[in-house]
Amino acid sequence: EVKKHGKNGYRYYSHELDSGLAEKMELEADLRKALERDELTVHYQPQFDTSDRSMIGIEALVRWNHPARGLLYPKTFIPLAEETGLIYDLGTWVLREACRQMKDWHDGGGPRIPVSVNLSSLQFHQNNLVGYVTRILEETGLAPEYLVLEITESMMMDPATSKAILDDLARLGIRISLDDFGTGYSSLSYLRQFPIHKLKIDRSFIADITMNDNDKAIVETIISMARHLNMNVIAEGIETEDQLEILKANACKEIQGYYFSRPLPPDELEKTFWTPIQA
Ligand code: C2E
Ligand code: MG
Ligand code: MG
Ligand code: MG
């Protein structure tokens, strides 16, 4: 079998590699232009309080309106942006756009709630992150209390450096949410010393929570740990009523997921969830 397909198999494989590389280079060139051509856009997914179903926050999620390929999701271009360094410009654009939009919503009769923006590891470690976040808040007029930055455990491999960055951000008055919590490496002793406002339970634990007792136990543990550490907790990826009921039964105060709303373009979010003041 190996012999029979060996040669063809190899040739096929190397052809695949070549076309993969060509496609990647093309996408990279496109991404550079996308920033100038205004092809990036942000969708917004609301977060809710489980007790009264009020909206308590909104997560900004970047999309790329590719002229030929249609709407692209972050997994197809964020890794590429990170490899090429384009993530800095992309990240700055998303942060500014999300802050601008939120300020606009506040001014136009929308709920006075914060916007969460995802940071990539490179951004988190970039020089003078605090200065640059400060500048964007000033430019857009959004008060720091209305900005949440989402980072992941894996970004905090060097505890001393991470603590310094997080302390600076906390002094600025913005809040930090630990995204995809439970999937990475976390030292609980450091977690306790970091100014982290919220743990965001990863979607992978929610997916099977109604059938898998281990996942359920992990979720319950994270919720109770957050309570003991005086942190808030939010569950992401709630798709069904049953999942919601389990989380409510375990005193999980906040949730985000398709069950309540998919991420939506700004005008659709607005139309669905509140009545804007007529200008
Ligand atoms: P994330 O920060 O964990 O965002 C949650 C992801 O789960 C989003 O995918 C969202 O659409 C999806 N999601 C929300 N509720 C549900 C649900 O009920 N079921 C399912 N199956 N999925 C749900 P999306 O928008 O494709 O983003 C994927 C990841 O890309 C994000 O994961 C985040 O890590 C990254 N990302 C998104 N926007 C940005 C950005 O502006 N900058 C950076 N650096 N990363 C971003
Ligand atoms: Mg996130
Ligand atoms: Mg997440
Ligand atoms: Mg996730």
mmCIF file of C-alpha atoms and ligand atoms in Angstrom:
data_model
loop_
_atom_site.group_PDB
_atom_site.id
_atom_site.type_symbol
_atom_site.label_atom_id
_atom_site.label_comp_id
_atom_site.label_asym_id
_atom_site.label_seq_id
_atom_site.Cartn_x
_atom_site.Cartn_y
_atom_site.Cartn_z
ATOM 1 C CA GLU A 1 0.000 0.000 0.000
ATOM 2 C CA VAL A 2 2.694 2.454 0.999
ATOM 3 C CA LYS A 3 4.773 1.623 -2.085
ATOM 4 C CA LYS A 4 1.850 1.825 -4.433
ATOM 5 C CA HIS A 5 0.762 5.237 -3.284
ATOM 6 C CA GLY A 6 4.153 6.450 -2.079
ATOM 7 C CA LYS A 7 5.264 8.483 -5.044
ATOM 8 C CA ASN A 8 1.902 9.862 -5.985
ATOM 9 C CA GLY A 9 1.149 10.505 -2.366
ATOM 10 C CA TYR A 10 4.300 12.556 -1.974
ATOM 11 C CA ARG A 11 3.729 14.539 -5.107
ATOM 12 C CA TYR A 12 0.164 15.219 -4.120
ATOM 13 C CA TYR A 13 1.247 16.298 -0.664
ATOM 14 C CA SER A 14 3.914 18.675 -1.930
ATOM 15 C CA HIS A 15 1.467 20.187 -4.386
ATOM 16 C CA GLU A 16 -0.927 20.757 -1.509
ATOM 17 C CA LEU A 17 1.835 22.445 0.443
ATOM 18 C CA ASP A 18 2.646 24.754 -2.465
ATOM 19 C CA SER A 19 -0.918 25.797 -3.022
ATOM 20 C CA GLY A 20 -1.368 26.231 0.721
ATOM 21 C CA LEU A 21 1.621 28.554 0.824
ATOM 22 C CA ALA A 22 0.496 30.498 -2.234
ATOM 23 C CA GLU A 23 -2.937 30.906 -0.738
ATOM 24 C CA LYS A 24 -1.439 32.085 2.522
ATOM 25 C CA MET A 25 0.768 34.647 0.778
ATOM 26 C CA GLU A 26 -2.210 35.908 -1.162
ATOM 27 C CA LEU A 27 -4.282 36.192 1.994
ATOM 28 C CA GLU A 28 -1.426 38.046 3.693
ATOM 29 C CA ALA A 29 -1.219 40.581 0.859
ATOM 30 C CA ASP A 30 -5.006 40.937 0.990
ATOM 31 C CA LEU A 31 -4.949 41.501 4.749
ATOM 32 C CA ARG A 32 -2.472 44.363 4.408
ATOM 33 C CA LYS A 33 -4.806 46.036 1.950
ATOM 34 C CA ALA A 34 -7.912 45.162 3.996
ATOM 35 C CA LEU A 35 -6.875 47.558 6.737
ATOM 36 C CA GLU A 36 -6.545 50.462 4.289
ATOM 37 C CA ARG A 37 -9.648 49.538 2.353
ATOM 38 C CA ASP A 38 -11.951 49.380 5.337
ATOM 39 C CA GLU A 39 -12.790 45.719 4.823
ATOM 40 C CA LEU A 40 -12.593 44.831 8.495
ATOM 41 C CA THR A 41 -15.745 45.022 10.511
ATOM 42 C CA VAL A 42 -16.796 44.244 14.070
ATOM 43 C CA HIS A 43 -19.738 42.131 15.168
ATOM 44 C CA TYR A 44 -21.091 42.397 18.680
ATOM 45 C CA GLN A 45 -22.417 39.659 20.950
ATOM 46 C CA PRO A 46 -24.398 40.677 24.035
ATOM 47 C CA GLN A 47 -23.862 39.177 27.479
ATOM 48 C CA PHE A 48 -26.708 38.738 29.948
ATOM 49 C CA ASP A 49 -27.511 38.480 33.627
ATOM 50 C CA THR A 50 -29.113 35.076 34.230
ATOM 51 C CA SER A 51 -31.403 36.349 36.998
ATOM 52 C CA ASP A 52 -33.278 39.095 35.126
ATOM 53 C CA ARG A 53 -32.011 38.631 31.541
ATOM 54 C CA SER A 54 -30.717 42.190 31.420
ATOM 55 C CA MET A 55 -27.804 42.966 29.125
ATOM 56 C CA ILE A 56 -24.604 43.446 31.105
ATOM 57 C CA GLY A 57 -21.928 43.705 28.426
ATOM 58 C CA ILE A 58 -21.082 43.271 24.757
ATOM 59 C CA GLU A 59 -18.126 41.430 23.221
ATOM 60 C CA ALA A 60 -16.535 42.850 20.075
ATOM 61 C CA LEU A 61 -15.556 40.157 17.542
ATOM 62 C CA VAL A 62 -13.659 41.061 14.396
ATOM 63 C CA ARG A 63 -14.713 39.920 10.917
ATOM 64 C CA TRP A 64 -13.215 40.491 7.498
ATOM 65 C CA ASN A 65 -15.428 41.334 4.579
ATOM 66 C CA HIS A 66 -13.172 39.840 1.928
ATOM 67 C CA PRO A 67 -14.036 41.151 -1.552
ATOM 68 C CA ALA A 68 -13.815 37.686 -3.155
ATOM 69 C CA ARG A 69 -14.201 35.215 -0.280
ATOM 70 C CA GLY A 70 -17.050 36.826 1.586
ATOM 71 C CA LEU A 71 -17.263 37.173 5.362
ATOM 72 C CA LEU A 72 -14.221 35.631 7.035
ATOM 73 C CA TYR A 73 -14.040 34.659 10.721
ATOM 74 C CA PRO A 74 -11.084 35.323 13.032
ATOM 75 C CA LYS A 75 -9.701 31.775 12.882
ATOM 76 C CA THR A 76 -8.885 32.239 9.183
ATOM 77 C CA PHE A 77 -6.906 35.462 9.593
ATOM 78 C CA ILE A 78 -5.941 36.206 13.221
ATOM 79 C CA PRO A 79 -3.149 33.590 13.242
ATOM 80 C CA LEU A 80 -1.865 35.040 9.973
ATOM 81 C CA ALA A 81 -2.039 38.562 11.383
ATOM 82 C CA GLU A 82 -0.016 37.368 14.369
ATOM 83 C CA GLU A 83 2.644 35.703 12.208
ATOM 84 C CA THR A 84 3.092 38.772 10.039
ATOM 85 C CA GLY A 85 2.900 41.442 12.709
ATOM 86 C CA LEU A 86 -0.242 42.884 11.128
ATOM 87 C CA ILE A 87 -1.988 42.077 14.420
ATOM 88 C CA TYR A 88 -0.750 45.371 15.892
ATOM 89 C CA ASP A 89 -2.536 47.509 13.300
ATOM 90 C CA LEU A 90 -5.523 45.178 13.236
ATOM 91 C CA GLY A 91 -5.768 45.170 17.029
ATOM 92 C CA THR A 92 -5.524 48.940 17.221
ATOM 93 C CA TRP A 93 -8.256 49.266 14.624
ATOM 94 C CA VAL A 94 -10.603 46.866 16.471
ATOM 95 C CA LEU A 95 -9.999 48.528 19.830
ATOM 96 C CA ARG A 96 -10.631 52.003 18.459
ATOM 97 C CA GLU A 97 -13.699 50.894 16.499
ATOM 98 C CA ALA A 98 -15.227 49.051 19.474
ATOM 99 C CA CYS A 99 -14.657 52.031 21.805
ATOM 100 C CA ARG A 100 -16.034 54.446 19.224
ATOM 101 C CA GLN A 101 -19.122 52.283 18.678
ATOM 102 C CA MET A 102 -19.771 51.846 22.392
ATOM 103 C CA LYS A 103 -19.475 55.601 23.029
ATOM 104 C CA ASP A 104 -21.841 56.170 20.112
ATOM 105 C CA TRP A 105 -24.343 53.712 21.607
ATOM 106 C CA HIS A 106 -24.110 55.327 25.035
ATOM 107 C CA ASP A 107 -24.744 58.735 23.508
ATOM 108 C CA GLY A 108 -27.605 57.414 21.399
ATOM 109 C CA GLY A 109 -29.736 55.828 24.108
ATOM 110 C CA GLY A 110 -28.127 52.389 24.225
ATOM 111 C CA PRO A 111 -27.471 50.554 27.504
ATOM 112 C CA ARG A 112 -24.645 51.937 29.650
ATOM 113 C CA ILE A 113 -22.657 48.733 29.683
ATOM 114 C CA PRO A 114 -19.025 47.942 28.874
ATOM 115 C CA VAL A 115 -17.554 46.554 25.663
ATOM 116 C CA SER A 116 -15.098 43.623 25.802
ATOM 117 C CA VAL A 117 -12.246 43.518 23.310
ATOM 118 C CA ASN A 118 -9.999 40.493 22.719
ATOM 119 C CA LEU A 119 -6.254 41.036 22.860
ATOM 120 C CA SER A 120 -3.716 38.779 21.240
ATOM 121 C CA SER A 121 -0.598 37.828 23.164
ATOM 122 C CA LEU A 122 1.585 40.108 21.041
ATOM 123 C CA GLN A 123 -0.623 43.074 21.844
ATOM 124 C CA PHE A 124 -0.655 42.226 25.534
ATOM 125 C CA HIS A 125 3.140 42.290 25.570
ATOM 126 C CA GLN A 126 3.565 45.282 23.293
ATOM 127 C CA ASN A 127 5.533 48.244 24.579
ATOM 128 C CA ASN A 128 3.447 50.846 26.294
ATOM 129 C CA LEU A 129 0.146 49.006 25.936
ATOM 130 C CA VAL A 130 -1.231 51.261 28.652
ATOM 131 C CA GLY A 131 -0.240 54.438 26.824
ATOM 132 C CA TYR A 132 -1.856 53.239 23.679
ATOM 133 C CA VAL A 133 -5.091 52.140 25.362
ATOM 134 C CA THR A 134 -5.192 55.510 27.148
ATOM 135 C CA ARG A 135 -4.838 57.319 23.833
ATOM 136 C CA ILE A 136 -7.663 55.353 22.228
ATOM 137 C CA LEU A 137 -9.964 56.038 25.191
ATOM 138 C CA GLU A 138 -9.156 59.745 24.923
ATOM 139 C CA GLU A 139 -9.681 59.786 21.167
ATOM 140 C CA THR A 140 -13.041 58.057 21.369
ATOM 141 C CA GLY A 141 -14.248 59.627 24.601
ATOM 142 C CA LEU A 142 -15.147 56.279 26.178
ATOM 143 C CA ALA A 143 -14.622 56.200 29.946
ATOM 144 C CA PRO A 144 -12.196 53.452 31.091
ATOM 145 C CA GLU A 145 -14.876 51.779 33.237
ATOM 146 C CA TYR A 146 -16.657 50.848 29.991
ATOM 147 C CA LEU A 147 -13.743 48.913 28.544
ATOM 148 C CA VAL A 148 -12.919 45.284 29.339
ATOM 149 C CA LEU A 149 -9.903 43.587 27.794
ATOM 150 C CA GLU A 150 -10.094 39.821 27.277
ATOM 151 C CA ILE A 151 -6.823 37.974 27.607
ATOM 152 C CA THR A 152 -6.070 34.277 28.056
ATOM 153 C CA GLU A 153 -4.139 32.302 30.636
ATOM 154 C CA SER A 154 -1.514 31.343 28.071
ATOM 155 C CA MET A 155 -0.453 34.983 27.740
ATOM 156 C CA MET A 156 0.663 35.049 31.352
ATOM 157 C CA MET A 157 3.490 32.552 31.308
ATOM 158 C CA ASP A 158 5.809 35.089 32.908
ATOM 159 C CA PRO A 159 3.961 36.049 36.101
ATOM 160 C CA ALA A 160 6.078 39.067 37.092
ATOM 161 C CA THR A 161 5.778 40.730 33.691
ATOM 162 C CA SER A 162 2.080 39.921 33.455
ATOM 163 C CA LYS A 163 1.372 41.321 36.888
ATOM 164 C CA ALA A 164 3.121 44.588 36.009
ATOM 165 C CA ILE A 165 1.081 44.964 32.804
ATOM 166 C CA LEU A 166 -2.187 44.050 34.547
ATOM 167 C CA ASP A 167 -1.518 46.424 37.454
ATOM 168 C CA ASP A 168 -0.928 49.267 34.981
ATOM 169 C CA LEU A 169 -4.181 48.483 33.160
ATOM 170 C CA ALA A 170 -6.079 48.285 36.452
ATOM 171 C CA ARG A 171 -4.715 51.685 37.493
ATOM 172 C CA LEU A 172 -6.086 53.053 34.258
ATOM 173 C CA GLY A 173 -9.541 51.926 35.381
ATOM 174 C CA ILE A 174 -10.271 49.321 32.740
ATOM 175 C CA ARG A 175 -11.109 45.721 33.632
ATOM 176 C CA ILE A 176 -9.628 42.382 32.676
ATOM 177 C CA SER A 177 -11.516 39.232 31.803
ATOM 178 C CA LEU A 178 -9.721 35.891 31.584
ATOM 179 C CA ASP A 179 -11.019 34.305 28.370
ATOM 180 C CA ASP A 180 -11.256 30.579 27.579
ATOM 181 C CA PHE A 181 -10.670 29.899 31.256
ATOM 182 C CA GLY A 182 -9.878 26.303 32.123
ATOM 183 C CA THR A 183 -8.209 25.411 28.825
ATOM 184 C CA GLY A 184 -4.768 26.854 29.529
ATOM 185 C CA TYR A 185 -2.177 26.699 32.202
ATOM 186 C CA SER A 186 -3.116 28.733 35.244
ATOM 187 C CA SER A 187 -1.284 28.981 38.476
ATOM 188 C CA LEU A 188 -3.954 29.586 41.068
ATOM 189 C CA SER A 189 -1.519 31.317 43.397
ATOM 190 C CA TYR A 190 -0.745 33.933 40.744
ATOM 191 C CA LEU A 191 -4.340 34.259 39.714
ATOM 192 C CA ARG A 192 -5.106 35.418 43.225
ATOM 193 C CA GLN A 193 -2.531 38.223 43.023
ATOM 194 C CA PHE A 194 -3.542 39.539 39.621
ATOM 195 C CA PRO A 195 -6.177 42.256 39.240
ATOM 196 C CA ILE A 196 -8.514 40.053 37.230
ATOM 197 C CA HIS A 197 -12.128 41.108 37.268
ATOM 198 C CA LYS A 198 -13.785 38.138 35.635
ATOM 199 C CA LEU A 199 -13.263 34.504 34.662
ATOM 200 C CA LYS A 200 -14.811 33.466 31.397
ATOM 201 C CA ILE A 201 -15.530 29.744 31.409
ATOM 202 C CA ASP A 202 -14.534 28.220 28.082
ATOM 203 C CA ARG A 203 -17.232 27.046 25.730
ATOM 204 C CA SER A 204 -15.763 23.533 25.585
ATOM 205 C CA PHE A 205 -16.912 22.870 29.183
ATOM 206 C CA ILE A 206 -20.403 24.141 28.453
ATOM 207 C CA ALA A 207 -20.940 22.128 25.265
ATOM 208 C CA ASP A 208 -21.507 18.779 27.032
ATOM 209 C CA ILE A 209 -22.481 20.060 30.458
ATOM 210 C CA THR A 210 -25.875 18.365 30.348
ATOM 211 C CA MET A 211 -24.353 14.938 29.603
ATOM 212 C CA ASN A 212 -20.837 14.992 30.978
ATOM 213 C CA ASP A 213 -20.510 14.988 34.771
ATOM 214 C CA ASN A 214 -16.814 15.862 34.624
ATOM 215 C CA ASP A 215 -17.459 19.003 32.614
ATOM 216 C CA LYS A 216 -20.264 19.900 34.974
ATOM 217 C CA ALA A 217 -17.961 19.416 37.955
ATOM 218 C CA ILE A 218 -15.285 21.611 36.371
ATOM 219 C CA VAL A 219 -17.783 24.386 35.681
ATOM 220 C CA GLU A 220 -19.115 24.208 39.251
ATOM 221 C CA THR A 221 -15.560 24.370 40.562
ATOM 222 C CA ILE A 222 -14.653 27.412 38.476
ATOM 223 C CA ILE A 223 -17.816 29.216 39.606
ATOM 224 C CA SER A 224 -17.133 28.527 43.248
ATOM 225 C CA MET A 225 -13.447 29.403 42.915
ATOM 226 C CA ALA A 226 -14.337 32.728 41.297
ATOM 227 C CA ARG A 227 -16.681 33.467 44.183
ATOM 228 C CA HIS A 228 -13.994 32.708 46.752
ATOM 229 C CA LEU A 229 -11.455 34.853 44.900
ATOM 230 C CA ASN A 230 -13.954 37.710 44.629
ATOM 231 C CA MET A 231 -14.056 37.546 40.862
ATOM 232 C CA ASN A 232 -17.052 37.631 38.587
ATOM 233 C CA VAL A 233 -17.712 34.699 36.311
ATOM 234 C CA ILE A 234 -19.326 34.373 32.905
ATOM 235 C CA ALA A 235 -20.053 31.238 30.895
ATOM 236 C CA GLU A 236 -19.632 31.387 27.116
ATOM 237 C CA GLY A 237 -21.235 29.260 24.434
ATOM 238 C CA ILE A 238 -24.680 28.712 25.973
ATOM 239 C CA GLU A 239 -26.808 27.290 23.189
ATOM 240 C CA THR A 240 -29.714 25.618 24.980
ATOM 241 C CA GLU A 241 -32.228 26.140 27.752
ATOM 242 C CA ASP A 242 -30.906 23.049 29.555
ATOM 243 C CA GLN A 243 -27.383 24.450 29.662
ATOM 244 C CA LEU A 244 -28.751 27.733 30.971
ATOM 245 C CA GLU A 245 -30.719 25.961 33.718
ATOM 246 C CA ILE A 246 -27.623 24.128 34.973
ATOM 247 C CA LEU A 247 -25.647 27.356 35.090
ATOM 248 C CA LYS A 248 -28.428 29.177 36.919
ATOM 249 C CA ALA A 249 -28.677 26.321 39.408
ATOM 250 C CA ASN A 250 -24.966 26.816 40.081
ATOM 251 C CA ALA A 251 -25.282 30.546 40.625
ATOM 252 C CA CYS A 252 -23.503 31.551 37.447
ATOM 253 C CA LYS A 253 -24.595 35.159 37.172
ATOM 254 C CA GLU A 254 -23.551 35.964 33.623
ATOM 255 C CA ILE A 255 -23.808 34.176 30.307
ATOM 256 C CA GLN A 256 -23.061 34.668 26.639
ATOM 257 C CA GLY A 257 -24.097 32.413 23.780
ATOM 258 C CA TYR A 258 -26.224 31.695 20.730
ATOM 259 C CA TYR A 259 -29.179 30.833 23.003
ATOM 260 C CA PHE A 260 -29.555 34.549 23.697
ATOM 261 C CA SER A 261 -27.918 36.032 20.619
ATOM 262 C CA ARG A 262 -25.308 35.376 17.965
ATOM 263 C CA PRO A 263 -22.712 38.074 17.358
ATOM 264 C CA LEU A 264 -24.470 40.681 15.188
ATOM 265 C CA PRO A 265 -23.502 43.631 12.999
ATOM 266 C CA PRO A 266 -23.916 46.861 15.011
ATOM 267 C CA ASP A 267 -27.145 48.001 13.340
ATOM 268 C CA GLU A 268 -28.798 44.615 13.905
ATOM 269 C CA LEU A 269 -27.760 44.470 17.542
ATOM 270 C CA GLU A 270 -29.215 47.911 18.076
ATOM 271 C CA LYS A 271 -32.464 47.052 16.271
ATOM 272 C CA THR A 272 -32.895 43.852 18.256
ATOM 273 C CA PHE A 273 -32.070 45.046 21.743
ATOM 274 C CA TRP A 274 -32.922 48.700 22.232
ATOM 275 C CA THR A 275 -34.584 51.753 20.738
ATOM 276 C CA PRO A 276 -32.110 54.439 19.772
ATOM 277 C CA ILE A 277 -32.817 58.098 20.481
ATOM 278 C CA GLN A 278 -33.850 59.791 17.240
ATOM 279 C CA ALA A 279 -31.200 62.334 16.256
HETATM 280 P P1 C2E B 1 -13.489 34.140 21.972
HETATM 281 O O1 C2E B 1 -12.958 35.427 22.443
HETATM 282 O O2 C2E B 1 -13.529 33.017 22.946
HETATM 283 O O3 C2E B 1 -14.934 34.488 21.413
HETATM 284 C C1 C2E B 1 -16.047 33.628 21.495
HETATM 285 C C2 C2E B 1 -16.261 32.892 20.188
HETATM 286 O O4 C2E B 1 -17.287 31.944 20.387
HETATM 287 C C3 C2E B 1 -16.709 33.772 19.029
HETATM 288 O O5 C2E B 1 -16.221 33.205 17.817
HETATM 289 C C4 C2E B 1 -18.227 33.640 19.119
HETATM 290 O O6 C2E B 1 -18.881 33.915 17.891
HETATM 291 C C5 C2E B 1 -18.352 32.188 19.482
HETATM 292 N N1 C2E B 1 -19.593 31.898 20.185
HETATM 293 C C6 C2E B 1 -20.315 32.697 21.002
HETATM 294 N N2 C2E B 1 -21.399 32.064 21.485
HETATM 295 C C7 C2E B 1 -21.373 30.830 20.963
HETATM 296 C C8 C2E B 1 -22.243 29.675 21.082
HETATM 297 O O7 C2E B 1 -23.256 29.669 21.767
HETATM 298 N N3 C2E B 1 -21.880 28.558 20.388
HETATM 299 C C9 C2E B 1 -20.766 28.521 19.612
HETATM 300 N N4 C2E B 1 -20.508 27.383 18.950
HETATM 301 N N5 C2E B 1 -19.926 29.574 19.482
HETATM 302 C C10 C2E B 1 -20.236 30.708 20.146
HETATM 303 P P2 C2E B 1 -15.491 34.068 16.712
HETATM 304 O O8 C2E B 1 -16.144 35.405 16.581
HETATM 305 O O9 C2E B 1 -15.336 33.223 15.511
HETATM 306 O O10 C2E B 1 -14.067 34.341 17.371
HETATM 307 C C11 C2E B 1 -13.178 33.312 17.627
HETATM 308 C C12 C2E B 1 -11.978 33.785 18.406
HETATM 309 O O11 C2E B 1 -11.204 34.719 17.639
HETATM 310 C C13 C2E B 1 -12.344 34.545 19.670
HETATM 311 O O12 C2E B 1 -12.676 33.622 20.674
HETATM 312 C C14 C2E B 1 -11.061 35.293 19.928
HETATM 313 O O13 C2E B 1 -10.117 34.474 20.548
HETATM 314 C C15 C2E B 1 -10.577 35.608 18.521
HETATM 315 N N6 C2E B 1 -10.933 36.996 18.184
HETATM 316 C C16 C2E B 1 -12.121 37.514 17.792
HETATM 317 N N7 C2E B 1 -12.029 38.846 17.586
HETATM 318 C C17 C2E B 1 -10.743 39.181 17.865
HETATM 319 C C18 C2E B 1 -10.012 40.424 17.840
HETATM 320 O O14 C2E B 1 -10.531 41.509 17.553
HETATM 321 N N8 C2E B 1 -8.680 40.349 18.181
HETATM 322 C C19 C2E B 1 -8.070 39.191 18.535
HETATM 323 N N9 C2E B 1 -6.763 39.208 18.852
HETATM 324 N N10 C2E B 1 -8.726 38.026 18.567
HETATM 325 C C20 C2E B 1 -10.051 38.008 18.232
HETATM 326 MG MG MG B 2 -13.270 36.629 23.962
HETATM 327 MG MG MG B 3 -13.772 32.936 24.919
HETATM 328 MG MG MG B 4 -13.226 30.630 23.227
#
